[in-house]
Coordinates of C-alpha atoms and ligand atoms in Angstrom, one line a residue:
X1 CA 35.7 7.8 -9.2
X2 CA 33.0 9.6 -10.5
X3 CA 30.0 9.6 -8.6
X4 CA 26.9 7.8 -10.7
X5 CA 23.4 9.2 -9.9
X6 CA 19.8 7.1 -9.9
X7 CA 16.5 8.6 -10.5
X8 CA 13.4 6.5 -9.7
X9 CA 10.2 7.1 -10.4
X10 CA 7.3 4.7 -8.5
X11 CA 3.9 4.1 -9.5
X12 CA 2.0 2.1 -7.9
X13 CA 1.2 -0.5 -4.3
X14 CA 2.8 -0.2 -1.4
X15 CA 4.7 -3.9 -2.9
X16 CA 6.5 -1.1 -5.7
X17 CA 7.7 1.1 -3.2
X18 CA 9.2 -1.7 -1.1
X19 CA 10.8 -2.7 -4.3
X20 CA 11.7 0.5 -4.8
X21 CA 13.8 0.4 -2.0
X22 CA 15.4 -2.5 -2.6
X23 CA 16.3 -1.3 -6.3
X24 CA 18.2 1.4 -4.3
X25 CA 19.9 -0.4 -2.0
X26 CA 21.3 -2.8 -5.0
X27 CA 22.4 -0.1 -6.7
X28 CA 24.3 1.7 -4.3
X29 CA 26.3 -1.5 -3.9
X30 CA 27.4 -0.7 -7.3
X31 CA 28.5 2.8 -6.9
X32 CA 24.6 4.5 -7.8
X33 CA 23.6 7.2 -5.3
X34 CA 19.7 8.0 -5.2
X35 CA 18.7 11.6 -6.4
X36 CA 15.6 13.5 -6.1
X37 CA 17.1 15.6 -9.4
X38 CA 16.3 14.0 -12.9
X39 CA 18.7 16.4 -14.5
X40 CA 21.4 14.8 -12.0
X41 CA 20.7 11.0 -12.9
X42 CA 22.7 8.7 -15.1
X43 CA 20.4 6.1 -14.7
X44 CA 16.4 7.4 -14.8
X45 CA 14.1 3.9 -14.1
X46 CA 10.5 3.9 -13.6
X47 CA 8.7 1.4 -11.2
X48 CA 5.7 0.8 -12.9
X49 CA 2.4 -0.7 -12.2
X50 CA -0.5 -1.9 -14.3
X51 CA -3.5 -2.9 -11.8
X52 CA -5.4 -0.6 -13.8
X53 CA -5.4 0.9 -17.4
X54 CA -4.6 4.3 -15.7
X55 CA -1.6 3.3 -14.1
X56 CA -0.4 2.0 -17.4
X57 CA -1.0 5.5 -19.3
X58 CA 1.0 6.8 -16.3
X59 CA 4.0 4.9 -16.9
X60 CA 4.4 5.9 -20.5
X61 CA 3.6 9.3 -20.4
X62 CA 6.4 9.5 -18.1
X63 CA 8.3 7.6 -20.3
X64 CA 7.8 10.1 -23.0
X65 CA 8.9 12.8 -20.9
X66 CA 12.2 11.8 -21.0
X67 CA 13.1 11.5 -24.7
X68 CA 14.2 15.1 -24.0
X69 CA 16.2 13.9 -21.3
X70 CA 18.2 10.8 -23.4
X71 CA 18.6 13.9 -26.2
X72 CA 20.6 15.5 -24.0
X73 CA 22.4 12.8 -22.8
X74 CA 23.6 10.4 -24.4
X75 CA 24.9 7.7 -22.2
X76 CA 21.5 8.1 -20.0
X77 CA 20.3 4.7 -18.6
X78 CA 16.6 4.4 -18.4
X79 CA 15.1 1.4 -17.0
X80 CA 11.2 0.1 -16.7
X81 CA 10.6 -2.3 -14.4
X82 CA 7.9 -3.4 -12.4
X83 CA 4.4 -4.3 -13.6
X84 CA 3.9 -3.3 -16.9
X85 CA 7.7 -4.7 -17.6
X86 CA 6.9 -8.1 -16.9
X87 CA 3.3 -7.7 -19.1
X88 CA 4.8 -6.3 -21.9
X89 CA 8.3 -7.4 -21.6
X90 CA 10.1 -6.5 -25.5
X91 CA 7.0 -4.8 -26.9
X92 CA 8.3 -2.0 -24.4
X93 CA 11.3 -1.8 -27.2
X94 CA 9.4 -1.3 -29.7
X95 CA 6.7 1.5 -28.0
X96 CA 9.8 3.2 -27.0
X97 CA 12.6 2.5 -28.3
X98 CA 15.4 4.9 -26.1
X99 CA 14.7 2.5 -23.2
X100 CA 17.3 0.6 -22.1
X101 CA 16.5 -2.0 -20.1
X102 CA 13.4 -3.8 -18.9
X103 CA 13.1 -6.1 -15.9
X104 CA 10.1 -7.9 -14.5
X105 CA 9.1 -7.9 -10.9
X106 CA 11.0 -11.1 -10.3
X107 CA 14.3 -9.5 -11.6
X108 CA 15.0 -6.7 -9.1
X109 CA 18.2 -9.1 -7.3
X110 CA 18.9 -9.3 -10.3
X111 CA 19.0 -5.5 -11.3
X112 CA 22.8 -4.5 -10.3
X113 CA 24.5 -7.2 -12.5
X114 CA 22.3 -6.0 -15.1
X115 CA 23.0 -2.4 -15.3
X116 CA 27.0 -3.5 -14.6
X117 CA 26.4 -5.6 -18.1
X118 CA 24.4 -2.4 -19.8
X119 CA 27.4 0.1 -18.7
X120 CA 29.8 -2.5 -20.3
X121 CA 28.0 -3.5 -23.8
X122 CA 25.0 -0.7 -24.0
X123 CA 23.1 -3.3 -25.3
X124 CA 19.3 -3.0 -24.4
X125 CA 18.7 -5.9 -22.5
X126 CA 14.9 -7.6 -21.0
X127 CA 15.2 -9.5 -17.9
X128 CA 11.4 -10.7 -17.3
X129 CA 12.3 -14.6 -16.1
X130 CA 10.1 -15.5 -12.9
X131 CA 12.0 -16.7 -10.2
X132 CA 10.8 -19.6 -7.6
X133 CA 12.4 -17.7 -4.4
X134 CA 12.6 -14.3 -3.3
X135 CA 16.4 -12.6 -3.0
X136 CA 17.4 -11.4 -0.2
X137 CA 18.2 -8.1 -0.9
X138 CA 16.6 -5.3 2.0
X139 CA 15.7 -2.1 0.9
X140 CA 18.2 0.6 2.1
X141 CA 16.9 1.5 5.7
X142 CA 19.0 5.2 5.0
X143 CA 16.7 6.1 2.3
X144 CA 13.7 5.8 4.7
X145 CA 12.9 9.6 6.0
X146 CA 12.0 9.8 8.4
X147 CA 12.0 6.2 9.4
X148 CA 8.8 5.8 11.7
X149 CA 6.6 3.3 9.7
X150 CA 7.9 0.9 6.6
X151 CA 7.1 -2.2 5.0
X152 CA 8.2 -5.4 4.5
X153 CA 7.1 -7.6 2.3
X154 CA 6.6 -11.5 3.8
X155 CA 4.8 -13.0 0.5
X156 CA 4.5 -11.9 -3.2
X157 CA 2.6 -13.7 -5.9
X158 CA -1.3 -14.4 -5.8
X159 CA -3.2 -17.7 -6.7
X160 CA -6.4 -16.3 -6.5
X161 CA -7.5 -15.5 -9.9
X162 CA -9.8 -12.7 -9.6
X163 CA -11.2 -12.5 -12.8
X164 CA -10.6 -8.8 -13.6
X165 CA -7.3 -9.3 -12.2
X166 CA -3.5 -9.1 -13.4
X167 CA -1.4 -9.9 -10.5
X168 CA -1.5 -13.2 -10.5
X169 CA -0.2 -12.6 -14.5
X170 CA 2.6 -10.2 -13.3
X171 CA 4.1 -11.2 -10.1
X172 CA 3.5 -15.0 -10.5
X173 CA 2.6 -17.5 -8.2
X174 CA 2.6 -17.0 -4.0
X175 CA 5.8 -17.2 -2.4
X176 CA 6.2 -17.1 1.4
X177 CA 9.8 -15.5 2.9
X178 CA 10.9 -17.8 5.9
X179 CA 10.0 -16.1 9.1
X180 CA 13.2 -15.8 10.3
X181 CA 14.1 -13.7 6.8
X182 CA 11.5 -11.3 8.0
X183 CA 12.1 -11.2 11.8
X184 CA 15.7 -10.2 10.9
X185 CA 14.9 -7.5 8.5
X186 CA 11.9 -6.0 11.0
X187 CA 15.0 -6.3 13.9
X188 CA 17.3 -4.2 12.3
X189 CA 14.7 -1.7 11.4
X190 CA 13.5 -1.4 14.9
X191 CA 17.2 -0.9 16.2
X192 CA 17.6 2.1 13.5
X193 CA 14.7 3.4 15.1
X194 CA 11.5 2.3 13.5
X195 CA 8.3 2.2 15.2
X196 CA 5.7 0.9 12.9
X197 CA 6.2 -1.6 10.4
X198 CA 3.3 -3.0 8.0
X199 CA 3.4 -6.6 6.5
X200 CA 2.8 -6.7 2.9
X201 CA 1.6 -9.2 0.8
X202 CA -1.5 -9.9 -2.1
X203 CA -3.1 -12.1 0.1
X204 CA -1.5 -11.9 3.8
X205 CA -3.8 -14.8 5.3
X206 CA -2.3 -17.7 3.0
X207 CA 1.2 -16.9 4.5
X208 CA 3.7 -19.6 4.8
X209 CA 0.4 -22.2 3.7
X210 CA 2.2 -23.8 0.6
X211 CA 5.9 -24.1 2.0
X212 CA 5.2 -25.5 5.5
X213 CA 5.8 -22.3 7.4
X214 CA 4.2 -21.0 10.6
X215 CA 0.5 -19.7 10.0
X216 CA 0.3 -15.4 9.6
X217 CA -1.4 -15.0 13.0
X218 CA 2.0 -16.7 14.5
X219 CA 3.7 -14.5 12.7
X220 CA 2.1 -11.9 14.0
X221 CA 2.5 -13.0 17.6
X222 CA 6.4 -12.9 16.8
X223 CA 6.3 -9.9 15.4
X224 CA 4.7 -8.8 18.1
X225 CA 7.3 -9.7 20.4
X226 CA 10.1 -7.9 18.8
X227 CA 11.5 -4.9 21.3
X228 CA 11.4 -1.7 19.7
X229 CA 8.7 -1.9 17.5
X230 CA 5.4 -0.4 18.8
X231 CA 3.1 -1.0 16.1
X232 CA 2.1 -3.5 13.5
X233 CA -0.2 -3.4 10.3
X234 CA -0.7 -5.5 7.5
X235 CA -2.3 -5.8 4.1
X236 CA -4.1 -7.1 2.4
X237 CA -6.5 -9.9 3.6
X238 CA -8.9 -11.8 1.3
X239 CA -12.1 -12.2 3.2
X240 CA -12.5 -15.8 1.9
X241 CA -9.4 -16.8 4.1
X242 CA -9.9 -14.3 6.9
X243 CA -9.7 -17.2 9.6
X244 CA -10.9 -16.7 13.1
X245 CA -7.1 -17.4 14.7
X246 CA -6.3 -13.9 13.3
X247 CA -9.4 -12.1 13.8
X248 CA -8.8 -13.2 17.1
X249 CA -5.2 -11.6 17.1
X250 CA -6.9 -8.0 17.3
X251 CA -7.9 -8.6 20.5
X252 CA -4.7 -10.6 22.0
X253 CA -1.8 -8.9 20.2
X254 CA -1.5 -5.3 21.9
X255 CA 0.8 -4.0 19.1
X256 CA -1.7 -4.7 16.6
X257 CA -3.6 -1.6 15.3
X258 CA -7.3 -1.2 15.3
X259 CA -7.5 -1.3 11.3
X260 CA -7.8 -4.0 8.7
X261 CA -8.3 -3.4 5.1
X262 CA -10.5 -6.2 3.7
X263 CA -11.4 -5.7 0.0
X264 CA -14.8 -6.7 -0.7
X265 CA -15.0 -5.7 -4.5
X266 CA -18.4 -5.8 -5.2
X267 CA -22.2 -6.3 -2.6
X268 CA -24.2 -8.2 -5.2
X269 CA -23.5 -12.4 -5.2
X270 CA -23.7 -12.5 -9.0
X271 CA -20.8 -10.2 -9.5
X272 CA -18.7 -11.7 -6.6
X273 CA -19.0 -15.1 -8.3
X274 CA -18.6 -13.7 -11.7
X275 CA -15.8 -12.3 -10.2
X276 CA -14.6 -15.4 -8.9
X277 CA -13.5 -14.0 -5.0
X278 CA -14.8 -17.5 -3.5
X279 CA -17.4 -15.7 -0.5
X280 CA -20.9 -14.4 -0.6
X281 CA -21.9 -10.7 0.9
X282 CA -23.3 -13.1 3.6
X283 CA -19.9 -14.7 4.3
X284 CA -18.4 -10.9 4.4
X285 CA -20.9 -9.4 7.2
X286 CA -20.4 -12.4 8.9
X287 CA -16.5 -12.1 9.0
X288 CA -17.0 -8.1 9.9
X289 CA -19.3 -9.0 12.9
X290 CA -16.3 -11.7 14.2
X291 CA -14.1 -8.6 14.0
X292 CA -16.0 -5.8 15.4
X293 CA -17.1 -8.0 18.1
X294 CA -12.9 -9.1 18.4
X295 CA -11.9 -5.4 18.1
X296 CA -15.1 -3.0 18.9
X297 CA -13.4 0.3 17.5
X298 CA -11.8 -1.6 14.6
X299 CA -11.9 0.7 11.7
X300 CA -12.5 -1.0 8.4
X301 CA -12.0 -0.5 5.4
X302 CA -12.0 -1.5 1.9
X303 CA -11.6 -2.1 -2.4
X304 CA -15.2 -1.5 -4.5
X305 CA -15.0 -1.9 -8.1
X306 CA -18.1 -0.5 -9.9
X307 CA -19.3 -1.4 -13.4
X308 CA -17.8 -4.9 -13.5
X309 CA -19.3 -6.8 -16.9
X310 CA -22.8 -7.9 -16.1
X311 CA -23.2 -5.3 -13.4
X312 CA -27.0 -4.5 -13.7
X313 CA -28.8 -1.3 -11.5
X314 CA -30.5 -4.0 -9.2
X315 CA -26.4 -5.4 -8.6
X316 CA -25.1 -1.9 -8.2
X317 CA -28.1 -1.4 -5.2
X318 CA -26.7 -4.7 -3.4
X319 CA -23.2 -2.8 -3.2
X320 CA -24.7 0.2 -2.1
X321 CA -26.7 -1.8 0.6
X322 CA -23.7 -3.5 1.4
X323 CA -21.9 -0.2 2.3
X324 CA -25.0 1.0 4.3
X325 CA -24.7 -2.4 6.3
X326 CA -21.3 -2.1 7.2
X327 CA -20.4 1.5 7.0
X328 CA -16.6 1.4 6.1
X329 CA -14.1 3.9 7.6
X330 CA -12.9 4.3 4.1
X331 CA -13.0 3.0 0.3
X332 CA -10.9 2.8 -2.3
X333 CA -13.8 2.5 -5.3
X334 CA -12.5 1.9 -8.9
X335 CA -14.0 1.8 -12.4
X336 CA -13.5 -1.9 -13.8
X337 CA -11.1 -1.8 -16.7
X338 CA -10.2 -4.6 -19.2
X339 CA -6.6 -5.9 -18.2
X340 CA -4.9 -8.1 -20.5
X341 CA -5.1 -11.6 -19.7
X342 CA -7.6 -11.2 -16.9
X343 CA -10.6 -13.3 -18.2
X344 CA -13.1 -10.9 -17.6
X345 CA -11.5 -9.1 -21.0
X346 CA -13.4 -11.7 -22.5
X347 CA -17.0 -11.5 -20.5
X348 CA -19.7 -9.4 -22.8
X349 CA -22.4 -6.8 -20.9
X350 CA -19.9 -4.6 -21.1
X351 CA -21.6 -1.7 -18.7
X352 CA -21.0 1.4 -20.6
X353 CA -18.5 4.2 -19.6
X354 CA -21.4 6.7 -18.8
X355 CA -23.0 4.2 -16.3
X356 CA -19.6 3.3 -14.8
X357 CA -19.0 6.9 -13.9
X358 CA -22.4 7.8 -12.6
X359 CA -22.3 4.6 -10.4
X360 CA -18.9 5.7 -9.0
X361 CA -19.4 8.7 -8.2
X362 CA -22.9 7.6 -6.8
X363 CA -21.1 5.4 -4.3
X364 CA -18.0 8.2 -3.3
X365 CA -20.9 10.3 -2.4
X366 CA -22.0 7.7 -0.1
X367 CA -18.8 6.7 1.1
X368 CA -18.3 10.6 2.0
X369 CA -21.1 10.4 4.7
X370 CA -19.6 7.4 6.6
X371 CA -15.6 8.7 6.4
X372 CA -17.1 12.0 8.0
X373 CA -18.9 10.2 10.2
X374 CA -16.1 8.2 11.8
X375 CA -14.0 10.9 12.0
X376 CA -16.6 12.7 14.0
X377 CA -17.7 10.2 16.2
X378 CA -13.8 10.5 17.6
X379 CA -14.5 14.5 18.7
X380 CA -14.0 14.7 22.5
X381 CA -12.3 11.3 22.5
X382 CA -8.9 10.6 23.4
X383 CA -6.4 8.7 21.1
X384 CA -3.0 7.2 21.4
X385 CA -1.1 8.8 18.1
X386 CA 2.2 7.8 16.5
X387 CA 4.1 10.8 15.7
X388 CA 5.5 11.2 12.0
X389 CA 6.7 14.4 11.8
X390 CA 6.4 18.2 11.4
X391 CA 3.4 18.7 9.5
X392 CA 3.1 19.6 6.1
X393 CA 2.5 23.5 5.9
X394 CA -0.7 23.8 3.5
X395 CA -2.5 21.4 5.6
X396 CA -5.6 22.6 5.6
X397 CA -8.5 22.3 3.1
X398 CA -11.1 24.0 5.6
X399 CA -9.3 27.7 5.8
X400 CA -10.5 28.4 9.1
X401 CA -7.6 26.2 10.4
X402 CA -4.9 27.9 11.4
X403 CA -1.4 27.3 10.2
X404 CA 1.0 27.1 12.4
X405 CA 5.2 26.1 12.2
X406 CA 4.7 24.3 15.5
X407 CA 1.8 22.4 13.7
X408 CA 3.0 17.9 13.7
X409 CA 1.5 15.4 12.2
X410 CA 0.6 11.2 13.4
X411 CA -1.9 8.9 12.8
X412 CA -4.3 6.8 15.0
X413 CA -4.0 3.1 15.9
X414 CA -7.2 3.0 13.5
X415 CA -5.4 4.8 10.7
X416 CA -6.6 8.1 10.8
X417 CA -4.4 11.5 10.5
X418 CA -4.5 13.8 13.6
X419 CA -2.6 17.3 13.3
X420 CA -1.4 19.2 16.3
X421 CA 0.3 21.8 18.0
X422 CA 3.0 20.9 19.9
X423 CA 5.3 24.2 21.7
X424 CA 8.5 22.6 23.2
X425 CA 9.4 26.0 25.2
X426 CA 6.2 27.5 26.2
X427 CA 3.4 24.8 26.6
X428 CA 5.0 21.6 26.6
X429 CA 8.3 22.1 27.5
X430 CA 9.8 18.7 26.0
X431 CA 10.7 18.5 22.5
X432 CA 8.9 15.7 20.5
X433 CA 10.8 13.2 18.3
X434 CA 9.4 11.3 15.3
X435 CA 8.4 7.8 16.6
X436 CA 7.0 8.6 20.3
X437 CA 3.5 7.8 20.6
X438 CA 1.3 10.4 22.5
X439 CA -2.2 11.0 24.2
X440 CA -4.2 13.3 21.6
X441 CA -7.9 14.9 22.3
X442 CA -9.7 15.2 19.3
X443 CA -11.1 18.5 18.8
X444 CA -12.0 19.0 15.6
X445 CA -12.9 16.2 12.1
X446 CA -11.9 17.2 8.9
X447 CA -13.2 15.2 5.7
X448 CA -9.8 13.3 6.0
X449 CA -8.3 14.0 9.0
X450 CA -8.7 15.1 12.5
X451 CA -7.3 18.1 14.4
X452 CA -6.7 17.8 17.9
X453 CA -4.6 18.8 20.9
X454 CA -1.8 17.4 23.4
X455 CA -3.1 15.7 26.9
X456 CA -0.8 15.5 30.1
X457 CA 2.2 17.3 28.1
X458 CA 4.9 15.4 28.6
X459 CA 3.3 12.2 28.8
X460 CA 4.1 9.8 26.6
X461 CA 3.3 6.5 26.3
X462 CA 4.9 3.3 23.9
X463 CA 2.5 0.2 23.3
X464 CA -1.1 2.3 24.3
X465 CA -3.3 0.2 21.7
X466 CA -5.7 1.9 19.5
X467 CA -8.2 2.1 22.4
X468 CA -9.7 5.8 23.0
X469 CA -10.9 7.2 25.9
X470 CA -14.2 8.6 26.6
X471 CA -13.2 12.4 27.9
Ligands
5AD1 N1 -10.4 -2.7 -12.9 C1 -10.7 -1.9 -11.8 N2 -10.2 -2.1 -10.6 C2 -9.4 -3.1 -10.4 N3 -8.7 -3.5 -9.3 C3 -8.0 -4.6 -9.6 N4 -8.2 -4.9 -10.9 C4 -9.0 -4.0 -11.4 C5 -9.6 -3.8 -12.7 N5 -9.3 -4.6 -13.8 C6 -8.9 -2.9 -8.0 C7 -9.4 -3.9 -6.9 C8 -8.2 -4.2 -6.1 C9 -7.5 -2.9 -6.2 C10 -6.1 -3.0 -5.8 O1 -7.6 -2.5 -7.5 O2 -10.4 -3.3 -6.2 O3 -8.5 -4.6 -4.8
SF4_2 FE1 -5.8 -9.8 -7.7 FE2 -7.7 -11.3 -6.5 FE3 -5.1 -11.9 -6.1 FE4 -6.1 -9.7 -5.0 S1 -6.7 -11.8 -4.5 S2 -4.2 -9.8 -6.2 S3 -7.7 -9.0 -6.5 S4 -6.2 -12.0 -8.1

């Protein structure tokens, strides 16, 4: 039999490359092997994602890439699903007509019987029906290369509302998995030689609330108990159901890393109600106090969205104030855009494009100080690092770092990127393998990651938390 190839293309979360992976492993049970090659594919689909207008643009400029491609060949397949699939569902038809199928974020079980019935009838077919369970397909653990760290989703949906929001539009309602569903799936990843698994879900801290299942922070403490796997992460929390049970799992659970990311969205109390995210700034600090005084070396960080409607100078100094409180480890700051359905589409005090811009970049200067600053205060400290892999060869922005073939890369417990040289025949004798967590002195911070070299070669050590030591 011929061998059928699948291209795919993911925008987006961490939630779409998790589906991602599940799209591949569906369609290798019907005879589609994953390419890297466009050219190759006879079936091109693009996960898309639509948090934010840019993302959007993103999908269908890719999209108009490949009316080349479906010139060419004929009996091409291309596929949109994700995100802006289930917002726009048909009206993807009619924007670009050469697509073949569309499928919403509830339909990727129901994917491979899908293309089966395209292959059959080639006719274009939208699949964008929201589904009250989650199918049990797993992503396919042999696509994962190299398979240290990957994610598993335990929830998907959001009742929240945030009023600049979409997801709740787009994936629906909250949905829990049953904890055994997710123990299984994190088991057999640990016995194919994962380390570090994150949970993922829009709202982690309302797991298993609706259906009756255990809390998240019992969750956690099973996860934590699973042989195998030496570190867990998850995102993302909403601070208005950050309870102290889990804050209190930084401290108890010793696989936990030292990092949460807690969106906060905005410092000023007008805009969080306006935004409707249910806390206060007041609320916030307090929660960040609970968990630095839980975790001391916790790194946090978080969302900021700048020029929200109604945002005035005096609310854009509360966020900035905000950020000088708490000094985050990192941000992820955004430029509010109008989403479809979000209600904030509908809000007036628009803040103009040119504000919006200045504010942003006002506040990644700011943000620039503290992410420097964290990564210095770690010079001359010791940290326990998860090894990923040989390190990418251009890896330095700074060009008085040396590159090097020996050079690895890893991460923190709290997150952070550490490079480093490791010589299996002349200084450390033992090879190194993807997975081992080892002892690293940090010599050296980067904007956005830190250099730093081997202790006690040989010396390797599974379960160290994210604790450092002074040198
Ligand atoms: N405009 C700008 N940023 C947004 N986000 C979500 N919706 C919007 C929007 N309409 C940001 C939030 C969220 C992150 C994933 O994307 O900060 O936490
Ligand atoms: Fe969107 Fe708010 Fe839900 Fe997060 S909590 S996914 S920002 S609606």
């Amino acid at each position: 039999m011929k061998h059928k190839y699948l291209y795919i293309n993911t925008i987006g979360c961490q939630m779409n490359v998790y589906d991602t992976r599940r799209i591949i492993a569906g369609l290798q049970a019907i005879g589609y092997h994953h390419t890297p090659d466009m050219e190759q594919a006879d079936l091109i689909i693009v996960n898309t994602c639509s948090i934010r207008e840019k993302a959007e643009q993103k999908a269908f400029s890719f999209l108009g890439r490949l009316a080349s491609f479906k010139k060419k060949k004929p009996g091409l397949i291309v596929g949109v699903g994700g995100c802006v699939a289930q917002q726009e569902g048909k009206a993807i038809l009619k924007r670009v007509p050469f697509v073949d199928i569309v499928f919403g974020t509830h339909a990727v079980g129901r994917l491979p019987a899908r293309i089966s019935e395209m292959e059959k009838h080639h006719q274009q077919i939208v699949d964008i029906e929201f589904a009250d369970t989650i199918e049990p397909i797993r992503p396919s653990i042999t696509d994962m290369n190299p398979p240290v760290s990957g994610f598993v989703t335990i929830m998907r949906g959001c009742d929240n509302f945030c009023t600049y929001c979409i997801v709740p539009y787009v994936r629906g309602r909250e949905i829990s998995r049953k904890p055994e569903e997710i123990l299984n799936e994190i088991k057999a990843y640990a016995d194919s030689g994962m380390r570090e698994i994150t949970l993922l879900g829009q709202n982690v801290n309302s797991y298993g609330k609706k259906e009756g299942l255990c809390s998240f922070s019992e969750l956690l403490e099973k996860v934590n108990r699973i042989d195998g796997i030496s570190r867990i992460r998850f995102t993302t929390s909403h601070p208005k159901d950050l309870s102290d049970e889990l804050i209190q799992c930084f401290a108890a659970l010793d696989k936990l890393c030292s990092h949460i990311h807690l969106p906060v969205q905005s410092g000023s109390n007008t805009i969080l109600k306006k935004m409707n995210r249910r806390y206060t700034r007041e609320r916030y600090l307090e929660k960040i106090e609970k968990l630095r005084a839980a975790c001391p070396d916790i790194a946090i960080t978080s969302d900021m969205i700048v020029g929200f409607p109604g945002e005035t100078d005096s609310d854009f100094e509360d966020t900035l104030d905000l950020m000088k409180t708490v000094a985050f480890d990192g941000l992820f700051a955004f430029s509010y855009s109008d989403r479809p359905h979000a209600p904030a589409v509908h809000f007036t005090e628009k803040v103009s494009e040119t504000d919006k811009k200045a504010r942003l970049q006002k506040l990644l200067d700011l943000q620039e100080t503290y992410t420097r600053a964290g990564n210095t205060s770690l010079v001359g400290k010791i940290e326990s690092v998860l090894v990923e892999g040989p390190g990418k060869k251009q890896p330095a922005t700074d060009s008085s770092v040396d590159v090097d073939e020996n050079q690895w890369t890893g991460r923190t417990s709290t997150n952070r990127i550490v490079n480093f040289i490791w010589k299996e025949n002349t200084l450390h004798g033992t090879p190194l393998t993807p997975g081992e967590i080892i002892l690293i002195k940090i010599n050296r911070a980067l904007s956005h990651s830190l250099w730093g070299e081997p202790v006690h070669p040989g010396i390797s050590s599974q379960n160290i938390k994210g604790e450092h030591y002074a040198a």
